[in-house]
């Protein structure tokens, strides 16, 4: 085992000791559902994006029905998630292109793709970035791929696991040598760590389970306050 893999495994173990082993959906969500839910989750909280997804799904249980719907109808239904114009365009574009290419609304063809090829295929759609694409692989396809959002990016760089200027660079560095079978727990618990303890400003280093292995130079050991307001995780509930 490489030193990098050993460090990641230790982080994963310490986070599980702190937060527990995250629960997964009994049945993986359908990939198109997950992709649309992830688009809706961009730049908002999980509760608002879940409400937007439910609004859309309840109105249009079959995604093919969106082909004949004006984009503005989608925008109104997902307004609670913010960036309605941008996200409705991304959803409409996704549905239209999937139908043109496959004759139906599906991402099942990704099953035959490598992780890299699957991500490359998904990010060609407007509004779909590396993080959104990697969420489809992890949550819908059970691939050992760890998505990197701002929380995961911040915590891994503070820990010294990677040194990267943006989440996409962190993603590729992390997943090059990610130990098998830990992606879901690592991703979920790093998000919890970033939300509750390793916050952008005034982190609560005094209660951090990773304090002993963290190299962050601006530690705030005196802060022992945890923020536990956001336990709901969207992508395990689609």
Coordinates of C-alpha atoms in Angstrom, one line a residue:
X1 CA 0.0 0.0 0.0
X2 CA 1.3 3.4 -0.9
X3 CA 1.8 6.2 1.6
X4 CA -1.0 8.1 -0.1
X5 CA -3.4 5.2 0.2
X6 CA -2.5 4.6 3.8
X7 CA -3.2 8.3 4.6
X8 CA -6.6 8.2 2.8
X9 CA -7.5 4.9 4.6
X10 CA -6.6 6.5 8.0
X11 CA -8.7 9.6 7.3
X12 CA -11.6 7.4 6.2
X13 CA -11.4 5.4 9.4
X14 CA -11.1 8.4 11.7
X15 CA -14.1 10.0 10.0
X16 CA -16.2 6.9 10.4
X17 CA -15.2 6.8 14.1
X18 CA -16.5 10.3 14.4
X19 CA -19.6 10.4 12.1
X20 CA -20.4 6.7 11.6
X21 CA -20.6 4.7 8.4
X22 CA -22.9 6.7 6.0
X23 CA -26.1 5.0 4.9
X24 CA -26.7 4.3 1.3
X25 CA -29.9 4.1 -0.6
X26 CA -31.2 0.4 -0.6
X27 CA -31.6 0.7 -4.4
X28 CA -29.3 3.0 -6.4
X29 CA -31.2 5.9 -8.0
X30 CA -31.7 5.8 -11.8
X31 CA -28.7 7.7 -13.4
X32 CA -30.8 10.3 -15.2
X33 CA -32.7 11.0 -11.9
X34 CA -29.4 11.4 -10.1
X35 CA -27.9 13.6 -12.8
X36 CA -30.9 16.0 -12.7
X37 CA -30.9 16.1 -8.9
X38 CA -27.2 16.9 -8.9
X39 CA -27.7 19.7 -11.4
X40 CA -30.3 21.1 -9.1
X41 CA -28.0 20.9 -6.1
X42 CA -25.5 23.3 -7.6
X43 CA -25.0 26.4 -5.4
X44 CA -27.8 25.7 -3.0
X45 CA -28.5 23.5 0.0
X46 CA -29.7 19.9 -0.1
X47 CA -33.2 20.7 1.2
X48 CA -33.9 23.2 -1.5
X49 CA -32.6 21.1 -4.3
X50 CA -34.6 18.1 -3.0
X51 CA -37.8 20.2 -3.1
X52 CA -37.0 21.3 -6.6
X53 CA -36.4 17.8 -7.7
X54 CA -39.6 16.6 -6.2
X55 CA -41.5 19.4 -7.8
X56 CA -40.2 18.4 -11.2
X57 CA -40.6 14.7 -10.7
X58 CA -44.1 15.0 -9.4
X59 CA -45.2 17.1 -12.4
X60 CA -43.3 15.0 -15.0
X61 CA -42.8 11.4 -13.7
X62 CA -41.4 10.4 -17.1
X63 CA -38.5 12.6 -18.2
X64 CA -39.4 12.2 -21.9
X65 CA -42.4 14.4 -21.1
X66 CA -40.0 17.3 -20.8
X67 CA -39.2 17.2 -24.5
X68 CA -42.4 19.1 -25.3
X69 CA -42.3 21.4 -22.3
X70 CA -41.1 25.0 -22.5
X71 CA -37.9 25.7 -20.6
X72 CA -39.8 28.4 -18.6
X73 CA -42.1 25.7 -17.2
X74 CA -39.1 23.8 -15.8
X75 CA -37.7 27.0 -14.5
X76 CA -40.8 27.8 -12.4
X77 CA -40.9 24.3 -10.9
X78 CA -37.3 24.4 -9.8
X79 CA -37.2 28.0 -8.7
X80 CA -36.6 27.0 -5.0
X81 CA -33.2 25.7 -5.9
X82 CA -32.0 29.0 -7.3
X83 CA -30.4 29.7 -10.7
X84 CA -33.6 28.6 -12.4
X85 CA -32.8 29.8 -15.9
X86 CA -29.4 28.2 -15.9
X87 CA -30.5 24.9 -14.4
X88 CA -33.6 24.6 -16.5
X89 CA -31.5 25.2 -19.6
X90 CA -29.1 22.4 -18.5
X91 CA -31.9 20.0 -17.8
X92 CA -33.8 20.7 -21.1
X93 CA -30.5 20.4 -23.0
X94 CA -29.6 17.1 -21.3
X95 CA -33.0 15.5 -22.0
X96 CA -33.1 16.7 -25.6
X97 CA -29.6 15.4 -26.4
X98 CA -30.1 12.0 -24.7
X99 CA -33.2 11.5 -26.7
X100 CA -31.5 12.5 -30.0
X101 CA -28.6 10.1 -29.3
X102 CA -30.4 7.1 -27.9
X103 CA -34.0 7.3 -28.9
X104 CA -34.9 7.4 -25.2
X105 CA -33.9 9.2 -22.0
X106 CA -31.1 6.9 -20.6
X107 CA -27.6 6.8 -19.4
X108 CA -27.5 3.0 -19.3
X109 CA -24.8 3.0 -21.9
X110 CA -22.3 4.3 -19.4
X111 CA -22.2 0.9 -17.8
X112 CA -19.6 -0.1 -20.5
X113 CA -17.5 2.9 -20.0
X114 CA -14.4 3.3 -17.8
X115 CA -14.7 5.9 -15.0
X116 CA -12.7 8.4 -17.0
X117 CA -14.7 7.9 -20.2
X118 CA -18.0 8.1 -18.4
X119 CA -17.0 11.4 -16.8
X120 CA -15.8 12.7 -20.2
X121 CA -19.1 11.7 -21.8
X122 CA -21.2 13.5 -19.1
X123 CA -19.2 16.8 -19.0
X124 CA -19.9 17.4 -22.7
X125 CA -23.4 18.4 -21.6
X126 CA -23.8 22.0 -20.7
X127 CA -24.2 22.6 -17.0
X128 CA -22.6 19.2 -16.1
X129 CA -19.1 19.5 -14.5
X130 CA -16.7 17.0 -13.1
X131 CA -18.3 17.0 -9.7
X132 CA -21.8 16.4 -11.1
X133 CA -20.6 13.7 -13.4
X134 CA -18.7 11.9 -10.7
X135 CA -21.8 11.9 -8.4
X136 CA -23.6 9.9 -11.1
X137 CA -20.8 7.3 -11.0
X138 CA -20.7 7.0 -7.2
X139 CA -24.4 7.2 -6.3
X140 CA -26.1 5.5 -9.3
X141 CA -23.4 3.2 -10.6
X142 CA -21.7 2.2 -7.3
X143 CA -18.3 3.1 -8.8
X144 CA -15.4 3.8 -6.4
X145 CA -15.2 7.4 -7.4
X146 CA -15.1 10.2 -4.8
X147 CA -16.7 13.5 -6.0
X148 CA -15.0 16.7 -4.9
X149 CA -17.1 19.7 -3.9
X150 CA -15.9 22.8 -2.1
X151 CA -15.9 21.0 1.3
X152 CA -14.0 18.0 0.1
X153 CA -11.5 20.3 -1.8
X154 CA -11.0 22.5 1.3
X155 CA -10.5 19.7 3.8
X156 CA -8.1 17.6 1.7
X157 CA -5.9 20.6 0.9
X158 CA -5.8 21.6 4.6
X159 CA -4.9 18.1 5.5
X160 CA -2.0 18.1 2.9
X161 CA -3.3 15.1 1.0
X162 CA -3.2 17.2 -2.1
X163 CA -2.1 20.6 -3.1
X164 CA -4.5 21.9 -5.8
X165 CA -6.0 25.2 -6.7
X166 CA -9.6 24.0 -7.5
X167 CA -11.9 21.1 -6.8
X168 CA -11.5 19.5 -10.3
X169 CA -7.7 19.3 -9.8
X170 CA -8.2 17.8 -6.3
X171 CA -10.6 15.3 -7.8
X172 CA -8.1 13.9 -10.3
X173 CA -5.3 13.8 -7.8
X174 CA -7.4 12.0 -5.2
X175 CA -9.0 9.5 -7.5
X176 CA -5.8 8.4 -9.2
X177 CA -4.9 6.4 -6.1
X178 CA -8.2 6.1 -4.2
X179 CA -8.3 2.9 -2.2
X180 CA -11.0 0.5 -3.3
X181 CA -14.4 0.5 -1.6
X182 CA -14.2 3.8 0.4
X183 CA -15.5 6.4 -2.0
X184 CA -19.0 6.8 -0.5
X185 CA -18.0 7.0 3.1
X186 CA -15.0 9.3 2.4
X187 CA -17.0 11.6 0.3
X188 CA -20.0 11.8 2.6
X189 CA -18.0 12.2 5.8
X190 CA -15.6 14.8 4.3
X191 CA -18.7 16.9 3.4
X192 CA -19.9 16.6 7.0
X193 CA -16.5 17.5 8.3
X194 CA -16.5 20.6 6.0
X195 CA -20.0 21.7 7.0
X196 CA -19.8 21.0 10.7
X197 CA -16.1 21.4 11.7
X198 CA -13.6 22.3 9.0
X199 CA -15.5 25.5 7.9
X200 CA -14.1 28.0 5.5
X201 CA -13.7 30.6 8.3
X202 CA -13.1 30.0 12.0
X203 CA -12.8 26.1 11.8
X204 CA -13.5 24.1 14.9
X205 CA -10.1 22.5 15.1
X206 CA -10.6 21.7 18.8
X207 CA -13.1 18.9 18.0
X208 CA -11.7 17.8 14.7
X209 CA -11.1 14.0 14.5
X210 CA -8.3 14.7 12.0
X211 CA -6.4 17.3 14.1
X212 CA -3.5 15.0 14.9
X213 CA -2.7 14.4 11.2
X214 CA -3.7 17.8 9.8
X215 CA -1.0 20.2 8.6
X216 CA -3.2 23.3 8.3
X217 CA -1.1 26.3 9.5
X218 CA -4.1 28.4 10.7
X219 CA -5.6 25.9 13.1
X220 CA -8.1 27.2 15.7
X221 CA -7.7 24.7 18.5
X222 CA -9.7 26.9 20.9
X223 CA -12.8 26.6 18.8
X224 CA -14.8 23.5 19.9
X225 CA -18.2 24.4 18.5
X226 CA -19.8 22.1 15.9
X227 CA -22.4 23.1 13.4
X228 CA -24.9 20.2 13.2
X229 CA -27.8 21.9 11.3
X230 CA -27.5 20.1 8.0
X231 CA -27.7 16.3 8.3
X232 CA -29.8 15.7 5.2
X233 CA -27.8 14.4 2.2
X234 CA -29.6 14.8 -1.1
X235 CA -28.0 12.2 -3.3
X236 CA -28.7 9.3 -0.9
X237 CA -32.4 10.3 -0.9
X238 CA -33.2 10.8 -4.6

